[in-house]
Amino acid sequence: MNITRENIDELNAVLKVDIAKDDYSEKVQKVLKDYRKSANIPGFRKGHVPMGLVQKQYGKAVKVDEVNKLLQDNLQKYLTEEKLDVLGNPLPKGQDGLNWDEDNYTFEFELGLSPKFEVDLQPKEAITSYKIVVDDKMLDNQIKTIQKQYGKITSKQEVEAGDEVSGTFVNEEADLDKKTTFEVDKLKGKANTSAFMGAKVGDVITVTTKGLFAEAGDYRAYLGLSEEEAKEQNLEVSFTIAEVNHREPADLDQELFDKLYGKGVVTSVTELREKIKEEGEAQFQQQSDQQLLNDVTEKLIENTKFDLPAEFLRKWIQQSGEKELTFEEAAEEYERSEKGLRYQLIEGKIIADNNLQITFEEIKAYAKDMIKAQMAQYGQANPADEELEGIAARILSNQDEVRRLSEQLMNKKLLDFFKENVKLKEKEVTFDEFVKEVYN
């Protein structure tokens, strides 16, 4: 067998594979001999079928199979030995003149080669790294929420200011049927508030969805629609009051502090505010980290210029799926996936150039840390190492879990790498400012 490569350009090549009779004949004969031992052909005893008959009946099919096996095994071996970085898989060129009755064959395969490029981690404009802080307004709201959550609930028959109502928003035409509970203070505008004031359990109130709540997030939480949907559709909905309750806020005393954090951990309102601020900012760190990863990804794709073997990739997409696509469908799929492919190549180069590869031991340690954190949430602060090893072993026996943990760990490695090596500027914002700036 002989394999030669012709480089068409920097991104495309053709492999020519010459297969001679000597490359496959021995394997074909071995398979046919095995067939002869087990063949059941009328008129002959098992194992005594003439070899010529076996050859005539099965020879061509076995030869085709063995030649294809040779092709696949040696193509992969060649790519590995030559250290060719290819995109997709080799695509066979048309073999219209192939005659399987001959002894020697020539096959050709198209290759899409990975482009050569450098990654610039220092863009002209620094990328914003957000530090989300918990401001006094958020602290005050969170403390009020805690006081209501742990406060005394009094059931009522008639709605007054500060009460919460439970019931169902209904619009049959729009297939809206949303059970919910909300504070009447969440309503927006005097007309909406007045519609609920003085209403009793069992009353049906009719309002429109446009401008119903004061906060954007309340529409999804209480109505099951986004603020935009509620505004555009402006549905007339009925709300049947099932329950009215008044919550008397809990006192900010040691009893409440101990319920929240354990005996003696927090001993004053000042310490409570500090604790809530610390926890909130730790949670926000995940969001700011994810946004940083997104922003760096976008900037790297924008700034790292290289060509792709687009025509080859369209062909590969067209032929590689379970169902062959039309050329137009493959072109559309390529357009959708090109950006993701570019980042895969950029990410792969960053990982290779900076030795960010993940070992199984790192995945195992990462899994154990996650298990410990989850157990701590349920009061198991110091689990035995044997127990952790057992749980980790069960998790890592599942390949889907290994893949998921690997992706999480690689994202963490890349994030840490970007924080140290990419040109960043820190910007301190409140959560509301972050949402407004990032999500517009």
Coordinates of C-alpha atoms in Angstrom, one line a residue:
M1 CA 0.0 0.0 0.0
N2 CA 1.2 3.5 -0.9
I3 CA -0.2 6.8 0.4
T4 CA 0.8 10.1 -1.2
R5 CA -0.4 13.6 -0.4
E6 CA -0.8 16.5 -2.8
N7 CA -1.3 19.9 -1.1
I8 CA -3.8 22.0 -3.2
D9 CA -3.2 25.0 -0.9
E10 CA -2.6 25.7 2.8
L11 CA -6.1 24.5 3.7
N12 CA -6.8 21.7 1.2
A13 CA -5.1 18.5 0.2
V14 CA -5.8 15.2 -1.6
L15 CA -4.6 11.8 -0.4
K16 CA -4.0 9.2 -3.0
V17 CA -4.1 5.6 -1.7
D18 CA -2.8 2.8 -3.9
I19 CA -3.8 -0.7 -2.8
A20 CA -2.2 -3.8 -4.5
K21 CA -3.5 -7.4 -4.5
D22 CA -0.7 -8.4 -2.0
D23 CA -2.1 -5.9 0.5
Y24 CA -5.4 -7.7 1.0
S25 CA -5.3 -11.2 -0.6
E26 CA -4.1 -13.0 2.5
K27 CA -6.8 -11.5 4.7
V28 CA -9.5 -12.3 2.1
Q29 CA -8.4 -15.9 1.8
K30 CA -8.4 -16.3 5.6
V31 CA -12.0 -15.0 5.8
L32 CA -13.1 -17.2 2.9
K33 CA -11.6 -20.3 4.6
D34 CA -13.5 -19.4 7.8
Y35 CA -16.7 -19.1 5.6
R36 CA -16.0 -22.5 4.1
K37 CA -15.9 -24.1 7.5
S38 CA -19.3 -22.8 8.5
A39 CA -21.1 -22.4 5.2
N40 CA -24.4 -24.3 4.7
I41 CA -24.9 -24.8 1.0
P42 CA -27.5 -27.4 -0.2
G43 CA -25.8 -30.5 -1.7
F44 CA -22.6 -30.2 0.4
R45 CA -21.7 -31.3 3.9
K46 CA -20.8 -28.5 6.3
G47 CA -17.1 -27.8 5.9
H48 CA -16.8 -29.6 2.6
V49 CA -18.0 -26.9 0.2
P50 CA -15.6 -26.4 -2.7
M51 CA -13.4 -23.4 -2.2
G52 CA -14.2 -22.3 -5.8
L53 CA -17.9 -22.1 -4.9
V54 CA -17.2 -20.1 -1.8
Q55 CA -15.0 -17.8 -3.8
K56 CA -17.6 -17.3 -6.4
Q57 CA -20.4 -16.7 -3.9
Y58 CA -18.6 -14.5 -1.3
G59 CA -15.3 -13.5 -2.8
K60 CA -16.2 -10.0 -4.1
A61 CA -18.1 -9.0 -1.0
V62 CA -15.3 -10.1 1.2
K63 CA -12.7 -8.3 -0.9
V64 CA -14.7 -5.1 -0.8
D65 CA -15.0 -5.3 3.0
E66 CA -11.3 -6.0 3.5
V67 CA -10.1 -3.3 1.2
N68 CA -12.4 -0.8 3.0
K69 CA -11.0 -1.9 6.3
L70 CA -7.5 -1.4 5.0
L71 CA -8.4 2.1 3.8
Q72 CA -9.8 3.2 7.1
D73 CA -7.0 1.7 9.3
N74 CA -4.2 3.1 7.1
L75 CA -5.8 6.5 6.6
Q76 CA -6.0 7.1 10.3
K77 CA -2.5 5.8 10.8
Y78 CA -1.2 8.1 8.1
L79 CA -2.8 11.2 9.6
T80 CA -1.4 10.3 13.0
E81 CA 2.1 9.6 11.8
E82 CA 2.2 12.7 9.6
K83 CA 0.8 14.8 12.4
L84 CA -1.8 16.3 10.1
D85 CA -4.3 18.5 11.9
V86 CA -7.5 18.0 9.9
L87 CA -11.0 19.3 10.1
G88 CA -13.8 16.8 9.9
N89 CA -12.9 13.5 8.2
P90 CA -11.3 12.6 4.9
L91 CA -14.0 12.7 2.1
P92 CA -13.7 10.1 -0.7
K93 CA -13.7 11.5 -4.2
G94 CA -15.9 10.0 -6.8
Q95 CA -15.0 6.5 -7.9
D96 CA -17.3 6.1 -10.9
G97 CA -14.8 4.0 -12.8
L98 CA -13.9 1.6 -10.0
N99 CA -14.0 -2.1 -11.1
W100 CA -13.9 -4.5 -8.2
D101 CA -13.0 -7.4 -10.6
E102 CA -9.5 -5.9 -10.9
D103 CA -6.7 -6.6 -8.5
N104 CA -5.2 -3.2 -7.9
Y105 CA -7.1 -0.1 -6.8
T106 CA -6.5 3.7 -6.4
F107 CA -8.6 5.8 -4.1
E108 CA -8.5 9.5 -3.5
F109 CA -9.7 11.5 -0.5
E110 CA -10.1 15.2 0.1
L111 CA -8.7 16.7 3.3
G112 CA -9.6 20.0 5.0
L113 CA -6.5 21.2 6.9
S114 CA -6.6 23.2 10.1
P115 CA -5.3 26.8 9.6
K116 CA -2.1 28.2 11.1
F117 CA -2.6 31.3 13.2
E118 CA -1.6 33.1 16.4
V119 CA -3.8 34.2 19.2
D120 CA -3.4 37.8 20.5
L121 CA -4.4 37.9 24.1
Q122 CA -3.8 41.7 24.4
P123 CA -6.6 43.5 22.5
K124 CA -6.2 47.2 21.9
E125 CA -9.2 47.9 24.1
A126 CA -9.2 46.2 27.5
I127 CA -12.1 43.8 28.1
T128 CA -14.4 44.7 31.0
S129 CA -14.3 42.4 34.0
Y130 CA -17.4 43.2 36.1
K131 CA -17.3 43.2 39.9
I132 CA -21.0 43.0 41.0
V133 CA -21.5 44.5 44.5
V134 CA -24.5 44.2 46.8
D135 CA -25.7 47.8 47.4
D136 CA -27.7 49.2 50.3
K137 CA -31.0 49.0 48.4
M138 CA -30.5 45.3 47.6
L139 CA -29.5 44.6 51.2
D140 CA -32.6 46.4 52.5
N141 CA -34.8 44.5 50.2
Q142 CA -33.2 41.1 51.1
I143 CA -33.6 41.8 54.8
K144 CA -37.3 42.7 54.3
T145 CA -37.8 39.5 52.3
I146 CA -36.1 37.5 55.1
Q147 CA -38.3 39.2 57.8
K148 CA -41.5 38.3 55.8
Q149 CA -40.3 34.8 55.1
Y150 CA -39.8 34.1 58.8
G151 CA -42.7 36.4 60.0
K152 CA -46.1 35.5 61.3
I153 CA -48.8 34.8 58.7
T154 CA -52.4 35.8 59.4
S155 CA -55.2 34.6 57.1
K156 CA -57.7 37.3 56.0
Q157 CA -60.9 37.6 54.0
E158 CA -60.4 41.1 52.5
V159 CA -57.4 42.6 50.7
E160 CA -55.6 45.6 52.2
A161 CA -52.3 47.3 51.4
G162 CA -49.2 45.1 52.2
D163 CA -51.2 41.9 51.9
E164 CA -50.4 39.0 49.6
V165 CA -53.0 37.2 47.5
S166 CA -53.0 33.7 46.0
G167 CA -55.1 32.8 43.0
T168 CA -55.1 32.1 39.3
F169 CA -54.6 34.3 36.3
V170 CA -56.8 33.0 33.4
N171 CA -57.3 33.9 29.7
E172 CA -58.8 30.9 27.9
E173 CA -58.1 32.2 24.3
A174 CA -54.4 32.7 25.1
D175 CA -54.3 29.3 27.0
L176 CA -53.2 31.2 30.1
D177 CA -53.8 29.5 33.4
K178 CA -51.3 30.6 36.0
K179 CA -51.5 29.8 39.7
T180 CA -49.5 32.4 41.7
T181 CA -49.0 34.3 44.9
F182 CA -47.9 37.9 45.0
E183 CA -47.9 41.0 47.2
V184 CA -50.4 43.6 46.1
D185 CA -47.6 46.2 46.5
K186 CA -46.0 44.6 43.5
L187 CA -48.8 45.9 41.2
K188 CA -48.1 49.0 39.1
G189 CA -50.4 52.0 38.9
K190 CA -53.4 53.2 40.9
A191 CA -56.0 51.5 38.8
N192 CA -54.5 48.0 39.2
T193 CA -53.9 48.5 42.9
S194 CA -57.5 49.8 43.4
A195 CA -59.0 46.8 41.6
F196 CA -57.6 44.6 44.4
M197 CA -58.1 46.8 47.4
G198 CA -61.2 45.6 49.4
A199 CA -61.6 42.5 47.3
K200 CA -62.6 39.3 49.1
V201 CA -61.7 35.6 48.9
G202 CA -63.7 34.2 45.9
D203 CA -63.9 37.5 44.1
V204 CA -62.9 37.6 40.4
I205 CA -60.9 40.7 39.3
T206 CA -60.3 41.6 35.7
V207 CA -57.1 43.5 34.7
T208 CA -55.0 43.8 31.5
T209 CA -51.4 42.4 31.3
K210 CA -49.8 45.6 30.0
G211 CA -48.3 47.6 32.8
L212 CA -49.6 45.2 35.5
F213 CA -46.4 44.9 37.6
A214 CA -43.8 47.4 38.6
E215 CA -40.7 45.1 38.1
A216 CA -39.8 43.4 34.8
G217 CA -39.0 40.0 36.5
D218 CA -42.5 39.9 38.2
Y219 CA -44.3 39.3 34.9
R220 CA -42.5 36.0 34.4
A221 CA -42.7 35.0 38.1
Y222 CA -46.4 35.8 38.6
L223 CA -48.0 35.9 35.2
G224 CA -46.0 33.4 33.2
L225 CA -45.2 35.9 30.5
S226 CA -42.2 38.2 29.8
E227 CA -42.8 41.9 30.2
E228 CA -42.5 42.3 26.4
E229 CA -45.2 39.6 25.8
A230 CA -47.5 41.1 28.4
K231 CA -47.1 44.5 26.8
E232 CA -47.5 43.3 23.2
Q233 CA -50.4 41.0 23.8
N234 CA -52.1 43.2 26.4
L235 CA -54.4 40.3 27.4
E236 CA -57.5 40.8 29.5
V237 CA -57.1 38.3 32.4
S238 CA -59.3 37.3 35.2
F239 CA -57.8 36.7 38.7
T240 CA -59.8 34.6 41.1
I241 CA -58.7 35.2 44.7
A242 CA -58.3 31.9 46.5
E243 CA -56.5 33.2 49.6
V244 CA -55.5 36.5 51.3
N245 CA -52.7 36.6 53.9
H246 CA -50.9 39.3 55.9
R247 CA -47.3 38.7 56.9
E248 CA -46.1 40.3 60.1
P249 CA -42.3 40.8 59.7
A250 CA -40.1 38.9 62.0
D251 CA -38.0 41.0 64.5
L252 CA -34.3 41.4 63.7
D253 CA -33.3 39.7 66.9
Q254 CA -30.9 36.9 67.9
E255 CA -33.6 34.2 67.5
L256 CA -33.9 35.1 63.7
F257 CA -30.1 35.3 63.3
D258 CA -29.7 31.8 64.8
K259 CA -32.4 30.4 62.5
L260 CA -30.6 31.8 59.5
Y261 CA -26.9 31.0 60.3
G262 CA -26.8 28.8 63.4
K263 CA -26.3 29.7 67.0
G264 CA -24.1 32.7 67.7
V265 CA -22.7 33.0 64.1
V266 CA -24.4 36.4 63.6
T267 CA -25.1 38.6 66.6
S268 CA -26.2 42.0 65.2
V269 CA -27.9 43.6 62.3
T270 CA -24.5 45.0 61.1
E271 CA -23.1 41.4 61.0
L272 CA -26.3 40.2 59.2
R273 CA -25.8 42.8 56.5
E274 CA -22.2 41.9 56.1
K275 CA -23.1 38.2 55.9
I276 CA -25.8 38.8 53.3
K277 CA -23.5 41.1 51.3
E278 CA -20.7 38.5 51.3
E279 CA -23.0 35.7 50.2
G280 CA -24.7 37.8 47.5
E281 CA -21.4 38.9 46.0
A282 CA -20.1 35.3 46.0
Q283 CA -23.2 34.3 44.0
F284 CA -22.8 37.3 41.6
Q285 CA -19.1 36.2 41.0
Q286 CA -20.4 33.2 39.0
Q287 CA -22.4 35.5 36.8
S288 CA -19.6 38.0 36.3
D289 CA -17.1 35.1 35.6
Q290 CA -19.5 33.7 33.0
Q291 CA -19.9 37.1 31.4
L292 CA -16.1 37.6 31.3
L293 CA -15.7 34.2 29.6
N294 CA -18.4 35.1 27.0
D295 CA -16.8 38.5 26.4
V296 CA -13.3 37.1 26.0
T297 CA -14.6 34.4 23.7
E298 CA -16.3 37.0 21.5
K299 CA -13.2 39.3 21.4
L300 CA -10.9 36.4 20.5
I301 CA -13.1 35.3 17.6
E302 CA -13.3 38.9 16.4
N303 CA -9.5 39.6 16.6
T304 CA -8.1 36.2 15.5
K305 CA -8.2 36.2 11.8
F306 CA -7.7 33.0 9.7
D307 CA -9.3 31.3 6.7
L308 CA -11.1 28.0 6.8
P309 CA -11.5 25.3 4.1
A310 CA -15.1 26.4 3.7
E311 CA -16.0 24.4 0.6
F312 CA -14.6 21.2 2.1
L313 CA -16.5 21.8 5.3
R314 CA -19.8 22.4 3.5
K315 CA -19.2 19.1 1.7
W316 CA -18.3 17.3 4.9
I317 CA -21.4 18.7 6.7
Q318 CA -23.5 17.6 3.7
Q319 CA -22.3 14.0 3.8
S320 CA -21.4 13.3 7.5
G321 CA -24.9 13.3 9.1
E322 CA -27.3 10.4 9.4
K323 CA -29.3 12.0 6.6
E324 CA -27.5 13.6 3.6
L325 CA -28.3 17.2 3.3
T326 CA -28.8 19.3 0.2
F327 CA -25.9 21.7 -0.7
E328 CA -28.1 24.6 0.4
E329 CA -28.9 23.0 3.7
A330 CA -25.3 22.2 4.3
A331 CA -24.3 25.8 3.5
E332 CA -26.8 27.1 6.0
E333 CA -25.6 24.7 8.7
Y334 CA -22.0 25.8 8.0
E335 CA -23.0 29.5 8.4
R336 CA -24.6 28.6 11.8
S337 CA -21.6 26.6 13.0
E338 CA -18.7 28.6 11.6
K339 CA -18.3 30.9 14.7
G340 CA -18.4 27.9 17.1
L341 CA -15.8 26.1 14.9
R342 CA -13.5 29.2 14.9
Y343 CA -13.6 29.3 18.7
Q344 CA -12.9 25.6 19.0
L345 CA -9.8 26.1 17.0
I346 CA -8.7 29.1 19.0
E347 CA -9.5 27.4 22.3
G348 CA -7.6 24.3 21.2
K349 CA -4.5 26.4 20.4
I350 CA -4.6 28.2 23.7
I351 CA -4.9 24.9 25.5
A352 CA -2.0 23.3 23.6
D353 CA 0.3 26.3 23.7
N354 CA -0.2 26.8 27.4
N355 CA -0.4 23.2 28.6
L356 CA -3.9 23.5 30.0
Q357 CA -4.8 19.9 29.3
I358 CA -6.9 18.1 32.0
T359 CA -5.7 14.9 33.6
F360 CA -8.0 12.3 35.1
E361 CA -6.6 13.0 38.6
E362 CA -7.7 16.6 38.2
I363 CA -11.2 15.6 37.2
K364 CA -11.3 13.3 40.2
A365 CA -10.1 16.0 42.6
Y366 CA -12.7 18.5 41.1
A367 CA -15.5 15.9 41.5
K368 CA -14.5 15.4 45.2
D369 CA -14.5 19.1 45.9
M370 CA -18.0 19.4 44.4
I371 CA -19.2 16.5 46.4
K372 CA -17.8 18.0 49.6
A373 CA -19.5 21.3 48.9
Q374 CA -22.9 19.6 48.3
M375 CA -22.6 17.6 51.4
A376 CA -21.7 20.7 53.4
Q377 CA -25.1 22.2 52.4
Y378 CA -26.8 19.3 54.1
G379 CA -24.8 19.6 57.3
Q380 CA -22.0 17.0 56.5
A381 CA -19.0 19.3 56.9
N382 CA -16.2 16.7 57.2
P383 CA -17.0 13.6 55.2
A384 CA -14.5 10.7 55.4
D385 CA -12.1 10.4 52.5
E386 CA -13.3 6.8 51.9
E387 CA -16.8 8.0 51.4
L388 CA -15.7 10.8 49.0
E389 CA -13.7 8.2 47.0
G390 CA -16.7 5.9 46.7
I391 CA -19.1 8.6 45.5
A392 CA -16.5 10.0 43.1
A393 CA -15.8 6.6 41.7
R394 CA -19.6 6.1 41.0
I395 CA -19.8 9.5 39.3
L396 CA -16.7 8.9 37.2
S397 CA -17.9 5.6 36.0
N398 CA -20.5 7.5 33.9
Q399 CA -18.8 8.8 30.7
D400 CA -21.5 11.6 30.4
E401 CA -20.6 12.8 33.9
V402 CA -16.9 12.7 33.1
R403 CA -17.5 14.8 30.0
R404 CA -19.6 17.3 31.9
L405 CA -17.0 17.7 34.7
S406 CA -14.2 18.0 32.1
E407 CA -16.0 20.8 30.4
Q408 CA -16.6 22.6 33.7
L409 CA -13.0 22.2 34.8
M410 CA -11.7 23.3 31.4
N411 CA -13.9 26.4 31.6
K412 CA -12.5 27.1 35.0
K413 CA -8.9 26.7 33.8
L414 CA -9.5 28.9 30.8
L415 CA -11.2 31.6 33.0
D416 CA -8.2 31.6 35.4
F417 CA -5.8 31.8 32.4
F418 CA -7.8 34.7 30.9
K419 CA -7.8 36.6 34.2
E420 CA -4.0 36.4 34.3
N421 CA -3.1 36.9 30.6
V422 CA -5.8 38.9 28.9
K423 CA -5.9 42.7 29.0
L424 CA -8.8 43.5 31.4
K425 CA -10.3 46.5 33.2
E426 CA -12.3 45.9 36.3
K427 CA -15.7 47.8 36.6
E428 CA -17.6 47.8 39.9
V429 CA -21.4 47.8 39.4
T430 CA -24.6 46.9 41.2
F431 CA -26.6 44.0 40.0
D432 CA -29.2 46.3 38.4
E433 CA -26.4 48.2 36.6
F434 CA -24.9 44.9 35.5
V435 CA -28.2 43.6 34.0
K436 CA -28.9 46.9 32.3
E437 CA -25.4 47.1 30.8
V438 CA -24.9 43.5 29.8
Y439 CA -28.4 42.5 28.8
N440 CA -29.6 45.9 27.7

